[in-house]
PDB file of C-alpha atoms in Angstrom:
ATOM      1  CA  MET A  15     105.436  99.370 172.567  1.00  0.00           C
ATOM      2  CA  LYS A  16     108.141  96.322 172.536  1.00  0.00           C
ATOM      3  CA  LYS A  17     105.844  94.508 170.350  1.00  0.00           C
ATOM      4  CA  LEU A  18     105.291  97.669 168.158  1.00  0.00           C
ATOM      5  CA  LEU A  19     108.976  98.111 167.505  1.00  0.00           C
ATOM      6  CA  THR A  20     109.701  94.754 167.240  1.00  0.00           C
ATOM      7  CA  LEU A  21     107.033  95.182 164.134  1.00  0.00           C
ATOM      8  CA  THR A  22     108.697  98.255 162.735  1.00  0.00           C
ATOM      9  CA  ILE A  23     111.929  96.538 162.504  1.00  0.00           C
ATOM     10  CA  PHE A  24     110.416  93.639 160.570  1.00  0.00           C
ATOM     11  CA  PHE A  25     108.468  95.713 158.077  1.00  0.00           C
ATOM     12  CA  THR A  26     111.736  98.392 157.340  1.00  0.00           C
ATOM     13  CA  SER A  27     114.078  94.922 156.852  1.00  0.00           C
ATOM     14  CA  LEU A  28     111.194  93.876 154.759  1.00  0.00           C
ATOM     15  CA  ILE A  29     110.811  97.052 152.548  1.00  0.00           C
ATOM     16  CA  SER A  30     114.502  96.921 152.367  1.00  0.00           C
ATOM     17  CA  PHE A  31     114.629  93.525 151.286  1.00  0.00           C
ATOM     18  CA  SER A  32     112.599  94.006 148.759  1.00  0.00           C
ATOM     19  CA  GLN A  33     114.023  96.781 147.432  1.00  0.00           C
ATOM     20  CA  GLU A  34     117.224  94.834 146.719  1.00  0.00           C
ATOM     21  CA  LEU A  35     118.008  94.641 142.692  1.00  0.00           C
ATOM     22  CA  THR A  36     118.560  91.488 141.041  1.00  0.00           C
ATOM     23  CA  GLY A  37     121.274  91.151 138.556  1.00  0.00           C
ATOM     24  CA  LYS A  38     119.296  91.543 135.839  1.00  0.00           C
ATOM     25  CA  GLN A  39     117.258  94.429 137.333  1.00  0.00           C
ATOM     26  CA  LEU A  40     120.446  95.990 137.695  1.00  0.00           C
ATOM     27  CA  LEU A  41     121.868  95.790 134.077  1.00  0.00           C
ATOM     28  CA  GLU A  42     118.940  97.073 132.877  1.00  0.00           C
ATOM     29  CA  LYS A  43     119.441 100.306 134.923  1.00  0.00           C
ATOM     30  CA  ALA A  44     122.918 100.679 133.775  1.00  0.00           C
ATOM     31  CA  ILE A  45     121.841 100.307 130.287  1.00  0.00           C
ATOM     32  CA  ALA A  46     119.053 103.016 130.704  1.00  0.00           C
ATOM     33  CA  PHE A  47     122.112 105.096 131.986  1.00  0.00           C
ATOM     34  CA  HIS A  48     124.355 104.342 128.773  1.00  0.00           C
ATOM     35  CA  ASP A  49     122.224 103.859 126.424  1.00  0.00           C
ATOM     36  CA  PRO A  50     118.608 105.363 127.084  1.00  0.00           C
ATOM     37  CA  ASN A  51     117.518 105.334 123.701  1.00  0.00           C
ATOM     38  CA  GLY A  52     118.576 101.776 122.643  1.00  0.00           C
ATOM     39  CA  ASN A  53     120.836 103.137 120.319  1.00  0.00           C
ATOM     40  CA  TRP A  54     123.501 100.226 120.692  1.00  0.00           C
ATOM     41  CA  LYS A  55     122.074  97.490 118.492  1.00  0.00           C
ATOM     42  CA  THR A  56     121.863  99.881 115.174  1.00  0.00           C
ATOM     43  CA  PHE A  57     124.847 101.605 116.449  1.00  0.00           C
ATOM     44  CA  LYS A  58     127.032 103.221 112.894  1.00  0.00           C
ATOM     45  CA  GLY A  59     129.390 105.299 114.232  1.00  0.00           C
ATOM     46  CA  GLU A  60     133.581 106.596 114.722  1.00  0.00           C
ATOM     47  CA  LEU A  61     135.283 106.388 117.322  1.00  0.00           C
ATOM     48  CA  PHE A  62     138.821 107.977 118.097  1.00  0.00           C
ATOM     49  CA  VAL A  63     140.844 106.116 120.462  1.00  0.00           C
ATOM     50  CA  THR A  64     144.778 107.247 121.748  1.00  0.00           C
ATOM     51  CA  MET A  65     146.369 104.596 123.883  1.00  0.00           C
ATOM     52  CA  GLU A  66     149.069 105.905 126.140  1.00  0.00           C
ATOM     53  CA  ILE A  67     151.294 103.101 127.666  1.00  0.00           C
ATOM     54  CA  PRO A  68     154.325 103.712 129.639  1.00  0.00           C
ATOM     55  CA  ASN A  69     157.516 103.979 128.099  1.00  0.00           C
ATOM     56  CA  SER A  70     156.048 103.730 124.783  1.00  0.00           C
ATOM     57  CA  SER A  71     154.835 106.246 122.086  1.00  0.00           C
ATOM     58  CA  PRO A  72     151.010 106.199 122.001  1.00  0.00           C
ATOM     59  CA  ARG A  73     148.942 104.900 119.310  1.00  0.00           C
ATOM     60  CA  LYS A  74     145.819 106.359 117.838  1.00  0.00           C
ATOM     61  CA  SER A  75     143.141 104.334 116.007  1.00  0.00           C
ATOM     62  CA  ARG A  76     140.619 105.653 114.233  1.00  0.00           C
ATOM     63  CA  ILE A  77     137.110 102.711 114.322  1.00  0.00           C
ATOM     64  CA  ARG A  78     134.436 102.494 112.288  1.00  0.00           C
ATOM     65  CA  ILE A  79     132.010 100.511 113.481  1.00  0.00           C
ATOM     66  CA  ASN A  80     128.278  99.672 111.838  1.00  0.00           C
ATOM     67  CA  LEU A  81     126.519  96.521 113.372  1.00  0.00           C
ATOM     68  CA  PRO A  82     123.514  96.520 111.323  1.00  0.00           C
ATOM     69  CA  GLU A  83     125.982  95.781 108.033  1.00  0.00           C
ATOM     70  CA  GLN A  84     128.442  93.863 110.281  1.00  0.00           C
ATOM     71  CA  TYR A  85     131.451  95.870 109.488  1.00  0.00           C
ATOM     72  CA  PHE A  86     134.253  97.013 111.615  1.00  0.00           C
ATOM     73  CA  LEU A  87     137.485  99.081 110.888  1.00  0.00           C
ATOM     74  CA  VAL A  88     140.536  99.807 112.750  1.00  0.00           C
ATOM     75  CA  LYS A  89     143.189 102.297 111.104  1.00  0.00           C
ATOM     76  CA  ALA A  90     145.889 102.691 113.910  1.00  0.00           C
ATOM     77  CA  VAL A  91     149.095 104.771 113.379  1.00  0.00           C
ATOM     78  CA  LYS A  92     152.176 104.265 115.684  1.00  0.00           C
ATOM     79  CA  ASP A  93     155.461 106.425 115.321  1.00  0.00           C
ATOM     80  CA  THR A  94     155.834 105.706 111.131  1.00  0.00           C
ATOM     81  CA  ILE A  95     153.797 102.911 111.118  1.00  0.00           C
ATOM     82  CA  VAL A  96     150.356 102.549 109.701  1.00  0.00           C
ATOM     83  CA  THR A  97     148.101  99.134 109.988  1.00  0.00           C
ATOM     84  CA  GLU A  98     144.532  98.579 109.170  1.00  0.00           C
ATOM     85  CA  TYR A  99     141.945  95.936 109.250  1.00  0.00           C
ATOM     86  CA  ALA A 100     138.548  95.403 107.872  1.00  0.00           C
ATOM     87  CA  ILE A 101     136.249  92.957 108.710  1.00  0.00           C
ATOM     88  CA  HIS A 102     132.750  92.912 106.480  1.00  0.00           C
ATOM     89  CA  LYS A 103     130.283  89.859 107.317  1.00  0.00           C
ATOM     90  CA  GLY A 104     133.037  87.989 108.237  1.00  0.00           C
ATOM     91  CA  ASP A 105     135.720  88.546 105.465  1.00  0.00           C
ATOM     92  CA  CYS A 106     138.573  90.325 106.420  1.00  0.00           C
ATOM     93  CA  SER A 107     140.802  92.742 104.701  1.00  0.00           C
ATOM     94  CA  MET A 108     144.276  94.445 105.917  1.00  0.00           C
ATOM     95  CA  ALA A 109     146.493  96.745 105.040  1.00  0.00           C
ATOM     96  CA  ILE A 110     149.842  98.485 105.957  1.00  0.00           C
ATOM     97  CA  ASN A 111     151.401 102.084 105.007  1.00  0.00           C
ATOM     98  CA  GLY A 112     148.860 101.842 102.266  1.00  0.00           C
ATOM     99  CA  ASN A 113     149.684  98.279 100.929  1.00  0.00           C
ATOM    100  CA  THR A 114     146.740  96.850 100.447  1.00  0.00           C
ATOM    101  CA  ASN A 115     148.183  93.505  99.265  1.00  0.00           C
ATOM    102  CA  PRO A 116     151.140  93.041 101.731  1.00  0.00           C
ATOM    103  CA  SER A 117     153.066  90.297 101.212  1.00  0.00           C
ATOM    104  CA  GLU A 118     153.662  87.199 103.692  1.00  0.00           C
ATOM    105  CA  VAL A 119     156.920  88.301 104.637  1.00  0.00           C
ATOM    106  CA  LEU A 120     155.288  91.656 105.852  1.00  0.00           C
ATOM    107  CA  LYS A 121     152.421  90.183 107.357  1.00  0.00           C
ATOM    108  CA  LYS A 122     154.678  87.836 109.487  1.00  0.00           C
ATOM    109  CA  LYS A 123     157.120  91.075 110.179  1.00  0.00           C
ATOM    110  CA  HIS A 124     154.174  93.133 111.610  1.00  0.00           C
ATOM    111  CA  GLY A 125     152.147  90.629 112.814  1.00  0.00           C
ATOM    112  CA  LEU A 126     149.253  91.132 110.187  1.00  0.00           C
ATOM    113  CA  SER A 127     146.467  88.397 110.234  1.00  0.00           C
ATOM    114  CA  CYS A 128     142.752  87.619 109.894  1.00  0.00           C
ATOM    115  CA  GLU A 129     143.053  86.383 113.888  1.00  0.00           C
ATOM    116  CA  ARG A 130     144.209  89.964 114.951  1.00  0.00           C
ATOM    117  CA  ALA A 131     141.864  91.511 112.881  1.00  0.00           C
ATOM    118  CA  ASN A 132     138.800  89.781 114.940  1.00  0.00           C
ATOM    119  CA  LEU A 133     140.485  90.191 117.915  1.00  0.00           C
ATOM    120  CA  TYR A 134     140.691  94.150 117.523  1.00  0.00           C
ATOM    121  CA  LYS A 135     136.703  93.813 116.327  1.00  0.00           C
ATOM    122  CA  ASN A 136     136.091  91.683 119.530  1.00  0.00           C
ATOM    123  CA  TYR A 137     137.859  94.047 121.780  1.00  0.00           C
ATOM    124  CA  TYR A 138     136.153  97.445 120.536  1.00  0.00           C
ATOM    125  CA  THR A 139     132.935  96.481 120.198  1.00  0.00           C
ATOM    126  CA  TYR A 140     132.740  94.286 123.416  1.00  0.00           C
ATOM    127  CA  LEU A 141     134.521  97.213 125.506  1.00  0.00           C
ATOM    128  CA  TYR A 142     132.566 100.645 123.922  1.00  0.00           C
ATOM    129  CA  GLY A 143     129.299  98.237 124.033  1.00  0.00           C
ATOM    130  CA  LEU A 144     129.460  97.915 127.308  1.00  0.00           C
ATOM    131  CA  PRO A 145     127.064  97.485 129.490  1.00  0.00           C
ATOM    132  CA  MET A 146     124.548  96.373 126.849  1.00  0.00           C
ATOM    133  CA  LYS A 147     126.752  93.735 125.406  1.00  0.00           C
ATOM    134  CA  LEU A 148     126.081  91.595 128.578  1.00  0.00           C
ATOM    135  CA  LYS A 149     123.042  91.028 126.967  1.00  0.00           C
ATOM    136  CA  ASP A 150     124.555  88.861 124.722  1.00  0.00           C
ATOM    137  CA  LYS A 151     123.952  85.263 123.580  1.00  0.00           C
ATOM    138  CA  GLY A 152     126.462  83.377 126.039  1.00  0.00           C
ATOM    139  CA  THR A 153     126.774  85.790 128.989  1.00  0.00           C
ATOM    140  CA  ILE A 154     125.429  84.470 132.345  1.00  0.00           C
ATOM    141  CA  ILE A 155     124.296  87.132 134.798  1.00  0.00           C
ATOM    142  CA  ASP A 156     124.659  86.342 138.112  1.00  0.00           C
ATOM    143  CA  GLU A 157     121.186  87.574 140.174  1.00  0.00           C
ATOM    144  CA  LYS A 158     123.175  88.324 143.184  1.00  0.00           C
ATOM    145  CA  VAL A 159     124.021  91.889 143.266  1.00  0.00           C
ATOM    146  CA  GLU A 160     126.863  92.427 145.694  1.00  0.00           C
ATOM    147  CA  ARG A 161     127.797  95.624 147.605  1.00  0.00           C
ATOM    148  CA  LYS A 162     131.405  96.291 147.491  1.00  0.00           C
ATOM    149  CA  THR A 163     133.917  99.227 148.477  1.00  0.00           C
ATOM    150  CA  PHE A 164     136.703  99.524 145.691  1.00  0.00           C
ATOM    151  CA  LYS A 165     139.345 101.925 145.977  1.00  0.00           C
ATOM    152  CA  GLY A 166     137.322 104.090 148.494  1.00  0.00           C
ATOM    153  CA  LYS A 167     134.116 104.106 146.802  1.00  0.00           C
ATOM    154  CA  GLU A 168     130.812 101.944 147.282  1.00  0.00           C
ATOM    155  CA  TYR A 169     129.691 100.077 144.253  1.00  0.00           C
ATOM    156  CA  LEU A 170     126.601  97.733 143.087  1.00  0.00           C
ATOM    157  CA  VAL A 171     128.792  94.728 141.560  1.00  0.00           C
ATOM    158  CA  LEU A 172     127.626  92.420 138.807  1.00  0.00           C
ATOM    159  CA  LYS A 173     128.986  89.424 138.068  1.00  0.00           C
ATOM    160  CA  ALA A 174     129.354  88.270 134.494  1.00  0.00           C
ATOM    161  CA  THR A 175     130.358  84.552 133.590  1.00  0.00           C
ATOM    162  CA  TYR A 176     130.022  82.924 129.801  1.00  0.00           C
ATOM    163  CA  SER A 177     129.375  80.232 128.448  1.00  0.00           C
ATOM    164  CA  LYS A 178     131.843  77.887 127.352  1.00  0.00           C
ATOM    165  CA  GLU A 179     131.869  78.932 123.715  1.00  0.00           C
ATOM    166  CA  VAL A 180     132.255  82.450 124.568  1.00  0.00           C
ATOM    167  CA  GLY A 181     134.762  82.482 127.226  1.00  0.00           C
ATOM    168  CA  LYS A 182     136.017  81.331 130.713  1.00  0.00           C
ATOM    169  CA  ASP A 183     137.037  84.750 132.057  1.00  0.00           C
ATOM    170  CA  ILE A 184     135.363  85.821 135.225  1.00  0.00           C
ATOM    171  CA  TRP A 185     133.826  89.459 135.193  1.00  0.00           C
ATOM    172  CA  TYR A 186     132.839  92.150 137.542  1.00  0.00           C
ATOM    173  CA  PHE A 187     131.229  95.456 136.632  1.00  0.00           C
ATOM    174  CA  TYR A 188     131.176  97.795 139.109  1.00  0.00           C
ATOM    175  CA  PHE A 189     128.293 100.472 139.086  1.00  0.00           C
ATOM    176  CA  ASN A 190     127.812 104.087 140.803  1.00  0.00           C
ATOM    177  CA  PRO A 191     124.717 103.042 143.310  1.00  0.00           C
ATOM    178  CA  GLU A 192     122.942 106.493 142.728  1.00  0.00           C
ATOM    179  CA  THR A 193     123.266 106.810 138.981  1.00  0.00           C
ATOM    180  CA  TYR A 194     123.574 103.218 137.825  1.00  0.00           C
ATOM    181  CA  ALA A 195     126.897 104.577 136.024  1.00  0.00           C
ATOM    182  CA  MET A 196     129.859 101.987 135.068  1.00  0.00           C
ATOM    183  CA  GLU A 197     132.832 103.182 136.944  1.00  0.00           C
ATOM    184  CA  VAL A 198     134.667 100.152 137.456  1.00  0.00           C
ATOM    185  CA  TYR A 199     134.732  96.395 135.708  1.00  0.00           C
ATOM    186  CA  GLN A 200     137.439  93.838 136.534  1.00  0.00           C
ATOM    187  CA  PHE A 201     138.295  90.293 135.314  1.00  0.00           C
ATOM    188  CA  PHE A 202     140.166  87.283 136.495  1.00  0.00           C
ATOM    189  CA  LYS A 203     141.339  84.011 134.290  1.00  0.00           C
ATOM    190  CA  GLU A 204     141.874  80.767 135.558  1.00  0.00           C
ATOM    191  CA  ALA A 205     145.401  81.209 136.558  1.00  0.00           C
ATOM    192  CA  LYS A 206     145.629  82.416 140.571  1.00  0.00           C
ATOM    193  CA  GLU A 207     146.154  86.152 140.815  1.00  0.00           C
ATOM    194  CA  SER A 208     145.660  86.926 137.095  1.00  0.00           C
ATOM    195  CA  GLY A 209     143.688  89.166 135.182  1.00  0.00           C
ATOM    196  CA  GLU A 210     143.201  93.489 135.333  1.00  0.00           C
ATOM    197  CA  TYR A 211     140.945  95.926 136.638  1.00  0.00           C
ATOM    198  CA  ILE A 212     139.769  99.028 134.419  1.00  0.00           C
ATOM    199  CA  LEU A 213     139.279 102.286 136.372  1.00  0.00           C
ATOM    200  CA  LEU A 214     136.791 104.183 134.345  1.00  0.00           C
ATOM    201  CA  SER A 215     136.469 108.363 134.148  1.00  0.00           C
ATOM    202  CA  GLY A 216     134.602 110.913 132.148  1.00  0.00           C
ATOM    203  CA  LEU A 217     132.021 110.289 129.725  1.00  0.00           C
ATOM    204  CA  GLU A 218     131.914 110.676 125.759  1.00  0.00           C
ATOM    205  CA  THR A 219     128.705 111.198 124.028  1.00  0.00           C
ATOM    206  CA  ILE A 220     128.608 109.357 120.430  1.00  0.00           C
ATOM    207  CA  ASN A 221     125.335 108.633 118.773  1.00  0.00           C
ATOM    208  CA  ASP A 222     123.434 109.567 122.263  1.00  0.00           C
ATOM    209  CA  ILE A 223     125.281 106.406 124.137  1.00  0.00           C
ATOM    210  CA  LYS A 224     127.555 107.766 127.185  1.00  0.00           C
ATOM    211  CA  MET A 225     130.789 106.070 126.517  1.00  0.00           C
ATOM    212  CA  PRO A 226     133.566 105.730 129.351  1.00  0.00           C
ATOM    213  CA  LYS A 227     135.989 108.376 127.996  1.00  0.00           C
ATOM    214  CA  ASN A 228     139.149 107.357 129.868  1.00  0.00           C
ATOM    215  CA  ARG A 229     140.036 103.573 130.608  1.00  0.00           C
ATOM    216  CA  ALA A 230     142.984 102.998 133.018  1.00  0.00           C
ATOM    217  CA  TRP A 231     144.309  99.454 132.714  1.00  0.00           C
ATOM    218  CA  TYR A 232     146.130  97.878 135.981  1.00  0.00           C
ATOM    219  CA  TYR A 233     146.743  94.024 137.201  1.00  0.00           C
ATOM    220  CA  ASN A 234     144.770  92.701 139.600  1.00  0.00           C
ATOM    221  CA  LYS A 235     147.822  91.058 141.257  1.00  0.00           C
ATOM    222  CA  ASP A 236     149.774  93.933 142.062  1.00  0.00           C
ATOM    223  CA  ASN A 237     148.268  97.163 140.775  1.00  0.00           C
ATOM    224  CA  GLY A 238     150.646  97.596 138.114  1.00  0.00           C
ATOM    225  CA  TYR A 239     149.583 100.095 135.438  1.00  0.00           C
ATOM    226  CA  LEU A 240     149.469  99.092 131.915  1.00  0.00           C
ATOM    227  CA  GLY A 241     147.979 101.832 130.158  1.00  0.00           C
ATOM    228  CA  THR A 242     144.926 104.560 129.595  1.00  0.00           C
ATOM    229  CA  ASP A 243     142.504 104.338 126.563  1.00  0.00           C
ATOM    230  CA  ILE A 244     141.344 107.843 125.995  1.00  0.00           C
ATOM    231  CA  LEU A 245     138.202 108.341 123.925  1.00  0.00           C
ATOM    232  CA  SER A 246     137.349 111.132 121.266  1.00  0.00           C
ATOM    233  CA  ALA A 247     134.273 111.775 119.225  1.00  0.00           C
ATOM    234  CA  LYS A 248     136.434 113.763 117.132  1.00  0.00           C
ATOM    235  CA  LYS A 249     139.539 113.258 115.655  1.00  0.00           C
TER     236      LYS A 249
END
């Protein structure tokens, strides 16, 4: 009887071990939840994002992404200022309050630059392209998947680092262990206690892709609240 019990425990442990996911397997399951038809790679559509920041008026952005055409546009309204950035196959353009040829003085005053245009492009295409963007070249997926409790809930956690050409930050992605939906992500920079975590809630389906509707940003070091991005498929 004792021998049988030992064998039962052994085989149960073996089955449990065999069911553990690798990092790449977890990523595939998460992508299957968020983008079941593989639409991200040919994404062409519009996003409407309202950024709410404490003690500040909201910024409302209309974003157009056309990956096959390598086109990106963001038009943002905050108070009386309307800024617009576009990038098409590497060429950038910008406008402010309808002025498509702003002077250098205006550019400096409002911080208009191609560098900022690319920053917005990378920001929006990365965050709203997750978790699919984790298959991009230069992304290094840790094969070990951890189980962690965050804010009282258990998650499967995927660690991602990047080649030196891409970036130095370390990212952790928290997935629901039952649905594989992405519900939290967190990044750390080189400095101690740096970086932020982002709580995701709700879903907005755009081009059959399930994107997190709300992204609430907090500092890692003190849980200080930074703001929330609210996504809508319609203006």
